[in-house]
PDB file of C-alpha atoms in Angstrom:
ATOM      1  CA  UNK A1155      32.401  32.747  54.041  1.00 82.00           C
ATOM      2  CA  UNK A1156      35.586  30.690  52.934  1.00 94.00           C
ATOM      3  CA  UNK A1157      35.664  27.793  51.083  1.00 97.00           C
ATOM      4  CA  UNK A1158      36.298  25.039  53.604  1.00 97.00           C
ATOM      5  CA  UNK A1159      38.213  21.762  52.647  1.00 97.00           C
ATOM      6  CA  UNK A1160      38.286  18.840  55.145  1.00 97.00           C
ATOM      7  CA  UNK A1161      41.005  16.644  54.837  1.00 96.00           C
ATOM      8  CA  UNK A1162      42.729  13.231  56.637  1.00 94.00           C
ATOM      9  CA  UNK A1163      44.284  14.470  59.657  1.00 92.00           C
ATOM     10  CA  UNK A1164      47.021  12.144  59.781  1.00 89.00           C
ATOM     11  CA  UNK A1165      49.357   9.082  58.060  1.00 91.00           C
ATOM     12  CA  UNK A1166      49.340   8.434  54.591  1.00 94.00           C
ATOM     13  CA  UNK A1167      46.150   9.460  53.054  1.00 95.00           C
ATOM     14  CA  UNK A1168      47.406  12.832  54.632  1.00 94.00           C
ATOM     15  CA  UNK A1169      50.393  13.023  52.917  1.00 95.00           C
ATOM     16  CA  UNK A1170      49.174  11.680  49.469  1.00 97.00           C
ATOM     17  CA  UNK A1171      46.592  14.228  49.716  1.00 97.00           C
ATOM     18  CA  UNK A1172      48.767  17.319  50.212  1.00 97.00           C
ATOM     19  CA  UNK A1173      51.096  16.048  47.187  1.00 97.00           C
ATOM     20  CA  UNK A1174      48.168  15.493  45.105  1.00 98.00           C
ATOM     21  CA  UNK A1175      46.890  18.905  45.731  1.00 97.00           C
ATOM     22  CA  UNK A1176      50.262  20.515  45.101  1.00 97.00           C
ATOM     23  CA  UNK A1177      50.358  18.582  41.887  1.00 97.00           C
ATOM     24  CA  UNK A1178      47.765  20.807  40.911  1.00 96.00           C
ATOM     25  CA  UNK A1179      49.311  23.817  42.498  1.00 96.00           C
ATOM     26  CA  UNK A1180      47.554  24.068  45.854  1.00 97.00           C
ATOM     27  CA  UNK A1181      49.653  23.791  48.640  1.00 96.00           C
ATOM     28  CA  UNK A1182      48.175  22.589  51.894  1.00 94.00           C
ATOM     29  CA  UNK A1183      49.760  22.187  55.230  1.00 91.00           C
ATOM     30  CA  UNK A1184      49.619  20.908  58.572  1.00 86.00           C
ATOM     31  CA  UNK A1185      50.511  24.079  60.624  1.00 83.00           C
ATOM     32  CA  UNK A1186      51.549  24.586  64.582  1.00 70.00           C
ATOM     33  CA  UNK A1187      52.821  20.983  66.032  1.00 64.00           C
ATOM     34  CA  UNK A1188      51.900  17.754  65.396  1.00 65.00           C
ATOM     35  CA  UNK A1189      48.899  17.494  68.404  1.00 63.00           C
ATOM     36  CA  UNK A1190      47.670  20.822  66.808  1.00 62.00           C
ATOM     37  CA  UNK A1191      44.833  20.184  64.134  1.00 69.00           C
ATOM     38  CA  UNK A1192      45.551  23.521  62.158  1.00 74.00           C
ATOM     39  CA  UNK A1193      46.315  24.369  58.544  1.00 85.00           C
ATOM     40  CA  UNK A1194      47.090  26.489  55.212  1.00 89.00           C
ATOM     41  CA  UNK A1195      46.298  26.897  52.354  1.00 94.00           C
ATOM     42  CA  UNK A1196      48.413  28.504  49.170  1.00 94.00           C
ATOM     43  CA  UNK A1197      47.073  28.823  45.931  1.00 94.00           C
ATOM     44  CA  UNK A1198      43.639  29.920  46.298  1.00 96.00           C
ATOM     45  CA  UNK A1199      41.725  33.080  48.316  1.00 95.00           C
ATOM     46  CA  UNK A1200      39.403  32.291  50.679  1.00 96.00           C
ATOM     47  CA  UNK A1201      40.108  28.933  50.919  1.00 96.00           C
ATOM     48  CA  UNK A1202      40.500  27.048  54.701  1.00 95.00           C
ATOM     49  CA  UNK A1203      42.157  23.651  55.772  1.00 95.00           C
ATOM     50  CA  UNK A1204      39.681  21.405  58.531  1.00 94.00           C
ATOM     51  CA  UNK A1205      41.643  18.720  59.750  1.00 94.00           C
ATOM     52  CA  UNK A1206      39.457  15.433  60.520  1.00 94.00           C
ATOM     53  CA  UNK A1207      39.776  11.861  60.563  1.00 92.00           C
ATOM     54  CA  UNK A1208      38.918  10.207  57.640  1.00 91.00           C
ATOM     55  CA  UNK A1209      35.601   8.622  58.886  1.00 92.00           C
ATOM     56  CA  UNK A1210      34.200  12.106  60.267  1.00 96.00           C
ATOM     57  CA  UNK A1211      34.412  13.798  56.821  1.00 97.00           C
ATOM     58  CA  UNK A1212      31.347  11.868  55.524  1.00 98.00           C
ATOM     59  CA  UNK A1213      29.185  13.237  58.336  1.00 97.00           C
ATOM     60  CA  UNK A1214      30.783  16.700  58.325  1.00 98.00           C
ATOM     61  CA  UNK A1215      29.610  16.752  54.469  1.00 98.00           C
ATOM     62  CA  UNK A1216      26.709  15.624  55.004  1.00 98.00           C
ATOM     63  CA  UNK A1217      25.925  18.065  57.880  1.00 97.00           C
ATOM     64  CA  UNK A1218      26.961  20.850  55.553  1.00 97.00           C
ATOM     65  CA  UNK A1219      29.909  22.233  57.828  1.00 97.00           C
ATOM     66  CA  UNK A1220      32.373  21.726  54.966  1.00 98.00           C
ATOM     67  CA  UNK A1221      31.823  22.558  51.721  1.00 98.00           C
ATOM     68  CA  UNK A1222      34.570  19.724  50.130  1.00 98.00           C
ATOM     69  CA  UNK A1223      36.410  17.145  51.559  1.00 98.00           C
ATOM     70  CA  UNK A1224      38.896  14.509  50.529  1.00 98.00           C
ATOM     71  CA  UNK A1225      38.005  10.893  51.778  1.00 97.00           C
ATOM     72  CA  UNK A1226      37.467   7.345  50.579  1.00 97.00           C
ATOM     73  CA  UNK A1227      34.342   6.257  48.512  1.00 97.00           C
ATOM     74  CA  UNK A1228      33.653   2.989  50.489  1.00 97.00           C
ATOM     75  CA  UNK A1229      32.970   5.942  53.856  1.00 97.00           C
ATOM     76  CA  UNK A1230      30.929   8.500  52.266  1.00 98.00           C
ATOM     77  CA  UNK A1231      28.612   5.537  50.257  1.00 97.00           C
ATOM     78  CA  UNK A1232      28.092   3.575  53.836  1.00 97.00           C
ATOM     79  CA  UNK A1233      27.832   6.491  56.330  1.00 96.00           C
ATOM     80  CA  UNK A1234      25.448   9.113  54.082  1.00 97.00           C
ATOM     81  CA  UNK A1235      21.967   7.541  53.197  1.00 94.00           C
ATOM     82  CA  UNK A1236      20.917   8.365  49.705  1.00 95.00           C
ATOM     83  CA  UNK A1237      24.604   9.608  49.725  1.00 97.00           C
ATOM     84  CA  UNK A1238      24.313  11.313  45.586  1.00 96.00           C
ATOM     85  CA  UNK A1239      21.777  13.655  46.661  1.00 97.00           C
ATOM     86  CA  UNK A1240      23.737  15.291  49.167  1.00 97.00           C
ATOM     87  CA  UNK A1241      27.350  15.332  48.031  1.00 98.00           C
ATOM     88  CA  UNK A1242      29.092  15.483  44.458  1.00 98.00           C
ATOM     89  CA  UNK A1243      31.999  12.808  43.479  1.00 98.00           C
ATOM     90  CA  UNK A1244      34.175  15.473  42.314  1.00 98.00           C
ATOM     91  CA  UNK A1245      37.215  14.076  41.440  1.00 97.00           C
ATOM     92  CA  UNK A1246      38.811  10.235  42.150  1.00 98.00           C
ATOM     93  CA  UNK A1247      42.703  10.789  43.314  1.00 97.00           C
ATOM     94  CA  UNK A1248      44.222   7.348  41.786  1.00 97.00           C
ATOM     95  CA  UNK A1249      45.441   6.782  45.559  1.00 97.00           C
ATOM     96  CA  UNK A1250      43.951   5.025  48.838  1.00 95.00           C
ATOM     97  CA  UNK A1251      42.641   1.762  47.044  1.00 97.00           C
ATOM     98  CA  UNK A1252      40.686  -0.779  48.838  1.00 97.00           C
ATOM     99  CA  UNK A1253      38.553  -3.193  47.660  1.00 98.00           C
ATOM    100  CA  UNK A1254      35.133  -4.251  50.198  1.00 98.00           C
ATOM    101  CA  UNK A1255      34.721  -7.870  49.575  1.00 98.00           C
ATOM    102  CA  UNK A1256      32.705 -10.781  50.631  1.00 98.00           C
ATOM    103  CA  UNK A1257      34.720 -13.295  51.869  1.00 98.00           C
ATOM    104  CA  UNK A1258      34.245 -16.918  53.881  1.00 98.00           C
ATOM    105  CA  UNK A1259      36.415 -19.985  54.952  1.00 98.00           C
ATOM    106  CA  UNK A1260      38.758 -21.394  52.590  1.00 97.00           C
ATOM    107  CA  UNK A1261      37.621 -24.916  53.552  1.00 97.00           C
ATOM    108  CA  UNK A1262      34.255 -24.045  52.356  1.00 97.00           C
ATOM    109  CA  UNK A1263      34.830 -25.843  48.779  1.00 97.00           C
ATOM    110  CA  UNK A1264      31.573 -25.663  47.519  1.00 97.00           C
ATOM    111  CA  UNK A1265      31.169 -22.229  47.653  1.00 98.00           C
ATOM    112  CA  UNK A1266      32.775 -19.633  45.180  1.00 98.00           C
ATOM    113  CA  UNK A1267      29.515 -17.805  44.350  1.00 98.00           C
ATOM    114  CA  UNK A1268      26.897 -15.543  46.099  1.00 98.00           C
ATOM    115  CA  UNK A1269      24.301 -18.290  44.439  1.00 98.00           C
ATOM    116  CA  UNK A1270      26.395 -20.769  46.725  1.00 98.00           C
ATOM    117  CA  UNK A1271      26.085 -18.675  49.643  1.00 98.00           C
ATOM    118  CA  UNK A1272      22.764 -18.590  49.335  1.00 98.00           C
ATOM    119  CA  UNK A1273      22.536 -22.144  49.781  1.00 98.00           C
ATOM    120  CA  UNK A1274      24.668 -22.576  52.143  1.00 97.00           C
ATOM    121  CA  UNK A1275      23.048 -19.857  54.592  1.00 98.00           C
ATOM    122  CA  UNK A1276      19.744 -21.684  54.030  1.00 97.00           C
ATOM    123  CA  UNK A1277      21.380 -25.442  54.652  1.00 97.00           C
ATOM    124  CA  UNK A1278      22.924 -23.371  57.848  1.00 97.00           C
ATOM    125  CA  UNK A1279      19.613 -21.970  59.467  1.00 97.00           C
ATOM    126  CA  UNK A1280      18.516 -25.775  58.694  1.00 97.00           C
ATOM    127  CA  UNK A1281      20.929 -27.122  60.782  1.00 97.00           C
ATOM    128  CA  UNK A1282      21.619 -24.702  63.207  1.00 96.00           C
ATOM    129  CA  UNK A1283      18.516 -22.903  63.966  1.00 96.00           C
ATOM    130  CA  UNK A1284      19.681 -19.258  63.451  1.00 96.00           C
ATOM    131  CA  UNK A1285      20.694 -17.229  60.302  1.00 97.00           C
ATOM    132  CA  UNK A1286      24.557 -17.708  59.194  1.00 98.00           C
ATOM    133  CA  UNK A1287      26.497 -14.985  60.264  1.00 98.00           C
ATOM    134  CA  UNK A1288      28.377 -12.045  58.431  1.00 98.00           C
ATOM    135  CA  UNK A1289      30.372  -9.644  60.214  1.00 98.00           C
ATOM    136  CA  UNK A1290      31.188  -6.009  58.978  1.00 98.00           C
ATOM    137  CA  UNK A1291      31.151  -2.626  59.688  1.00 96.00           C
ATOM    138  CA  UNK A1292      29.519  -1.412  56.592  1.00 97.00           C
ATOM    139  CA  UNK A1293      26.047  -2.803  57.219  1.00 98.00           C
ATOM    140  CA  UNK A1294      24.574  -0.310  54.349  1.00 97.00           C
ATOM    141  CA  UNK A1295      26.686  -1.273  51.377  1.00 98.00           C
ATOM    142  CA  UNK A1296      26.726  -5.059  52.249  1.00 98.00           C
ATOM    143  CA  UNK A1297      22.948  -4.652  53.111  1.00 98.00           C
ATOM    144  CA  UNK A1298      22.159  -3.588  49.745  1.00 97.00           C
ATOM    145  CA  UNK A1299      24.448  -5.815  47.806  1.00 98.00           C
ATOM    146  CA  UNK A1300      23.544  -8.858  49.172  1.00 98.00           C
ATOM    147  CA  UNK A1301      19.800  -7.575  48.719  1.00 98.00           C
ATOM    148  CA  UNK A1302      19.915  -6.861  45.569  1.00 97.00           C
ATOM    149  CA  UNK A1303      22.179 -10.449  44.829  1.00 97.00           C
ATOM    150  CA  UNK A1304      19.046 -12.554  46.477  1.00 97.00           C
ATOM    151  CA  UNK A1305      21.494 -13.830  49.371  1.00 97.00           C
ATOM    152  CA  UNK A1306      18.685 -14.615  51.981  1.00 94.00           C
ATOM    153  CA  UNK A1307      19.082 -16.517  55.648  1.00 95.00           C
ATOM    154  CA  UNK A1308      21.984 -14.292  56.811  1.00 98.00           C
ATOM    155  CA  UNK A1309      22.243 -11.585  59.981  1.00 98.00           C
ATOM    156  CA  UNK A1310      24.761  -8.899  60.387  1.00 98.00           C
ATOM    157  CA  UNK A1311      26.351  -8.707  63.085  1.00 98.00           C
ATOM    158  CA  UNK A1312      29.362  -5.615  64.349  1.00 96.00           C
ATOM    159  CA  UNK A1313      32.674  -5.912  63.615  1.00 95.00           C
ATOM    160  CA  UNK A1314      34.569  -2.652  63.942  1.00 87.00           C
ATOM    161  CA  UNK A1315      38.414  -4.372  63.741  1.00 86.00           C
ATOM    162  CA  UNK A1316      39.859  -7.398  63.291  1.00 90.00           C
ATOM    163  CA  UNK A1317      36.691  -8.275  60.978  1.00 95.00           C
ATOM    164  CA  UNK A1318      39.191 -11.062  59.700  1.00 93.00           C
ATOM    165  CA  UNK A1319      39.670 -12.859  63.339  1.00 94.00           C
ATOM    166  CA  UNK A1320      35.781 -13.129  63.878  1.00 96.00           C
ATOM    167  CA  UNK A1321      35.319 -16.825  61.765  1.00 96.00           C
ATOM    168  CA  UNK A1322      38.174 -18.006  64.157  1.00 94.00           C
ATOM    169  CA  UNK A1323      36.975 -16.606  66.956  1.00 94.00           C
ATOM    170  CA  UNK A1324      33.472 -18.346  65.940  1.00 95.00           C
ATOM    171  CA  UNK A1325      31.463 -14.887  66.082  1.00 96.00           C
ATOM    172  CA  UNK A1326      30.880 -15.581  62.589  1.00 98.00           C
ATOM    173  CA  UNK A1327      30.807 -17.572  59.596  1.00 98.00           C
ATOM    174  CA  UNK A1328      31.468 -15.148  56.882  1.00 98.00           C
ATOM    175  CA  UNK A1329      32.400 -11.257  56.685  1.00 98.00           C
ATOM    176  CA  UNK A1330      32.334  -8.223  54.114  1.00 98.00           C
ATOM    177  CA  UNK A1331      35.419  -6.252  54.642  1.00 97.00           C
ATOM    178  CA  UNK A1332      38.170  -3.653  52.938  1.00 96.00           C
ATOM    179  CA  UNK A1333      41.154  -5.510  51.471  1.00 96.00           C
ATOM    180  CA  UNK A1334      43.764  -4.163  49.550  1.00 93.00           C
ATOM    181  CA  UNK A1335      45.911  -6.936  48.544  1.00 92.00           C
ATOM    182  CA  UNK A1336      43.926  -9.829  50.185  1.00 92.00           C
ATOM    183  CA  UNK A1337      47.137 -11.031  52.527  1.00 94.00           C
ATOM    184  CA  UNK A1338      45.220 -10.634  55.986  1.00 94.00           C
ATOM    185  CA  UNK A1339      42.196 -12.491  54.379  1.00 96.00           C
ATOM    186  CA  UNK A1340      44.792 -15.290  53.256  1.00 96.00           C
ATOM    187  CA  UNK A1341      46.184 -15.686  56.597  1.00 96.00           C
ATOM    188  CA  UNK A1342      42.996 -16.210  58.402  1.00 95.00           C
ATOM    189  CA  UNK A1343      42.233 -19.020  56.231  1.00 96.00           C
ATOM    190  CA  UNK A1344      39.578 -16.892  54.376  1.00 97.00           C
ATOM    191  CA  UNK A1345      38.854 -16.577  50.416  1.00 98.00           C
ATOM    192  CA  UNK A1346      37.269 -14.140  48.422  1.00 98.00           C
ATOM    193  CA  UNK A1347      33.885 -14.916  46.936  1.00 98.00           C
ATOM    194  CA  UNK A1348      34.033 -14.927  42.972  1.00 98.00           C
ATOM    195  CA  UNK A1349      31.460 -12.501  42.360  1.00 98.00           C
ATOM    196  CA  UNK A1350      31.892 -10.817  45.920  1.00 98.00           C
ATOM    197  CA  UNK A1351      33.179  -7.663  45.142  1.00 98.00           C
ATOM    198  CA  UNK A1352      30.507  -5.167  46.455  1.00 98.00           C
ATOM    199  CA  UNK A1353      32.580  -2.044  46.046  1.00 98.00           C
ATOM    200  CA  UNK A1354      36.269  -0.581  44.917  1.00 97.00           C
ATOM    201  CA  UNK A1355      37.056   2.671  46.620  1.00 98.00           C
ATOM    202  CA  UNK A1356      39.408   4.790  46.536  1.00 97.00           C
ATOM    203  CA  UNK A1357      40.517   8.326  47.920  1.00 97.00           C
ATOM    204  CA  UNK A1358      37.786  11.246  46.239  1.00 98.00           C
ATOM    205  CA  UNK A1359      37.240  14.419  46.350  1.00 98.00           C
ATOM    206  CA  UNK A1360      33.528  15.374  47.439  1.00 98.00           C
ATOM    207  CA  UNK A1361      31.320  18.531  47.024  1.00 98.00           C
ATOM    208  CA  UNK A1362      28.634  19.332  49.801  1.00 98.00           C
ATOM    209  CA  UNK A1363      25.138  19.999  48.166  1.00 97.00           C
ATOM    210  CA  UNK A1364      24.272  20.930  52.349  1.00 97.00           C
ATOM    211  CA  UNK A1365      26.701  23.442  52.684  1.00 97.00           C
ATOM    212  CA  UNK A1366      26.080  27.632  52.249  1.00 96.00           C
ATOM    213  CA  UNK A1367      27.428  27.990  49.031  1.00 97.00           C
ATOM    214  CA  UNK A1368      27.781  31.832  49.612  1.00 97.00           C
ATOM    215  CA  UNK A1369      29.371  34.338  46.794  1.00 97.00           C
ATOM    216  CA  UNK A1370      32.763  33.930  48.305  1.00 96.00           C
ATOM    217  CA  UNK A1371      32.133  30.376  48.332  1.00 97.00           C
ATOM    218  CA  UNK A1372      31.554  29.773  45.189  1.00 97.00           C
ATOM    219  CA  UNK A1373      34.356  32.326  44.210  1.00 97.00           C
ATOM    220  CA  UNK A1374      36.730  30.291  46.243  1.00 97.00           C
ATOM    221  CA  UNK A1375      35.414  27.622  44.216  1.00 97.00           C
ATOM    222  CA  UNK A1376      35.545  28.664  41.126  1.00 97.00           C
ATOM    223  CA  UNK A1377      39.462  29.627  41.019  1.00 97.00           C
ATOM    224  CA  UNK A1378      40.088  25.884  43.007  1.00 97.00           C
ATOM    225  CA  UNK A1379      37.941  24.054  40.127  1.00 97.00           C
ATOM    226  CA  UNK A1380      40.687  25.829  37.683  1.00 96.00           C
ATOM    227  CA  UNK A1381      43.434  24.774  39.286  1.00 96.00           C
ATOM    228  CA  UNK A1382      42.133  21.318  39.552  1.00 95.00           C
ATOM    229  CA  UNK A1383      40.750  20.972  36.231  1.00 93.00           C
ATOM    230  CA  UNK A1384      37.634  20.687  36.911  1.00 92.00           C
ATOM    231  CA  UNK A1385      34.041  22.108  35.995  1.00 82.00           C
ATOM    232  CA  UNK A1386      33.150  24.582  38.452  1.00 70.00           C
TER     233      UNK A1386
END
């Protein structure tokens, strides 16, 4: 069986993923034209390109189809439940940063804190009749964050773009989403909570624990692992 690597099939994380690779003396390629999803792979036997979407490489881990694959923490922590038992954070690639943040109206002055949020979703369902609102796409990791920070009285509700636009658009009061340098959040009038970071991802490799780890697997493995620097 070969070793199969899924990687982003297009735009930048594409392209900082092949020069990371070759930085370690793996080359891998986009082959065919640019509609075809096909690849290479130089540097190590046995070893096959799957071209995905970023957000499909979780599941395709998960499912065991691929035995590694190259995609951002914040994805593989929301989309795989109990997420360490069936994959291995190999490797973080210093590229892709995002940070998944709560964030709510700027004009909200009293509250900076998860504490205050708190208290202002209860003094919300008080006045309104139904739990404040917090819109997201990554209903596990904000879930379990604001769980785990005693944040009560809110509802989640489905944002899968424009999570900024939904306050103005009065489809919500608050929302958890990626940022990178904050300037959409900024522009919709928005502000980070203080102690609202819920998690900093970045690009990763992962290691299947579902996939047939076969001889020539592991093989393939092995002589990738020693490129990389990494235990095998």
């Amino acid at each position: 069986m070969t070793l199969k690597l899924g990687v982003p099939s297009k735009g930048r994380l594409m392209e900082k993923t092949f020069d990371w690779f070759a930085g370690h003396g793996v080359n891998i390629r986009r082959t065919g034209s640019e509609r075809e999803y096909s690849g290479a792979v130089e540097g190590v036997e046995g070893m096959e390109l799957v071209l995905l979407s970023a957000g499909e490489i979780p599941r395709e881990l998960a499912a065991g189809r691929i035995h590694l694959g190259v995609t951002g923490s914040d994805l593989v922590q929301e989309r795989i439940a109990d997420w360490e038992s069936r994959v291995v954070a190999l490797e973080p690639m210093g590229f892709g940063f995002a940070d998944l943040v709560i964030a709510v109206p700027r004009c909200w002055a009293d509250v900076d804190t998860l504490d205050d949020l708190d208290a202002a979703a209860a003094a919300f369902r008080a006045a309104h009749g139904h739990r404040l609102r917090v819109a997201t796409k990554y209903h596990r990791l904000v879930r379990d964050f604001l769980r785990e920070a005693g944040v009560a009285d809110y509802q989640l509700v489905d944002s899968q773009g424009a999570t900024e636009g939904t306050v103005k658009n009065l489809t919500a009061e608050a929302i958890a989403d990626i940022t990178s340098t904050g300037e959409t959040l900024r522009a919709n009038h928005l502000k980070i909570l203080s102690d609202g970071l819920i998690h900093r991802s970045q690009a990763t490799l992962f290691k299947s624990r579902e996939a047939m780890w076969d001889d020539a697997a592991r093989d393939s493995f092995r002589a990738l692992a020693a490129r990389l620097g990494l235990d095998a």
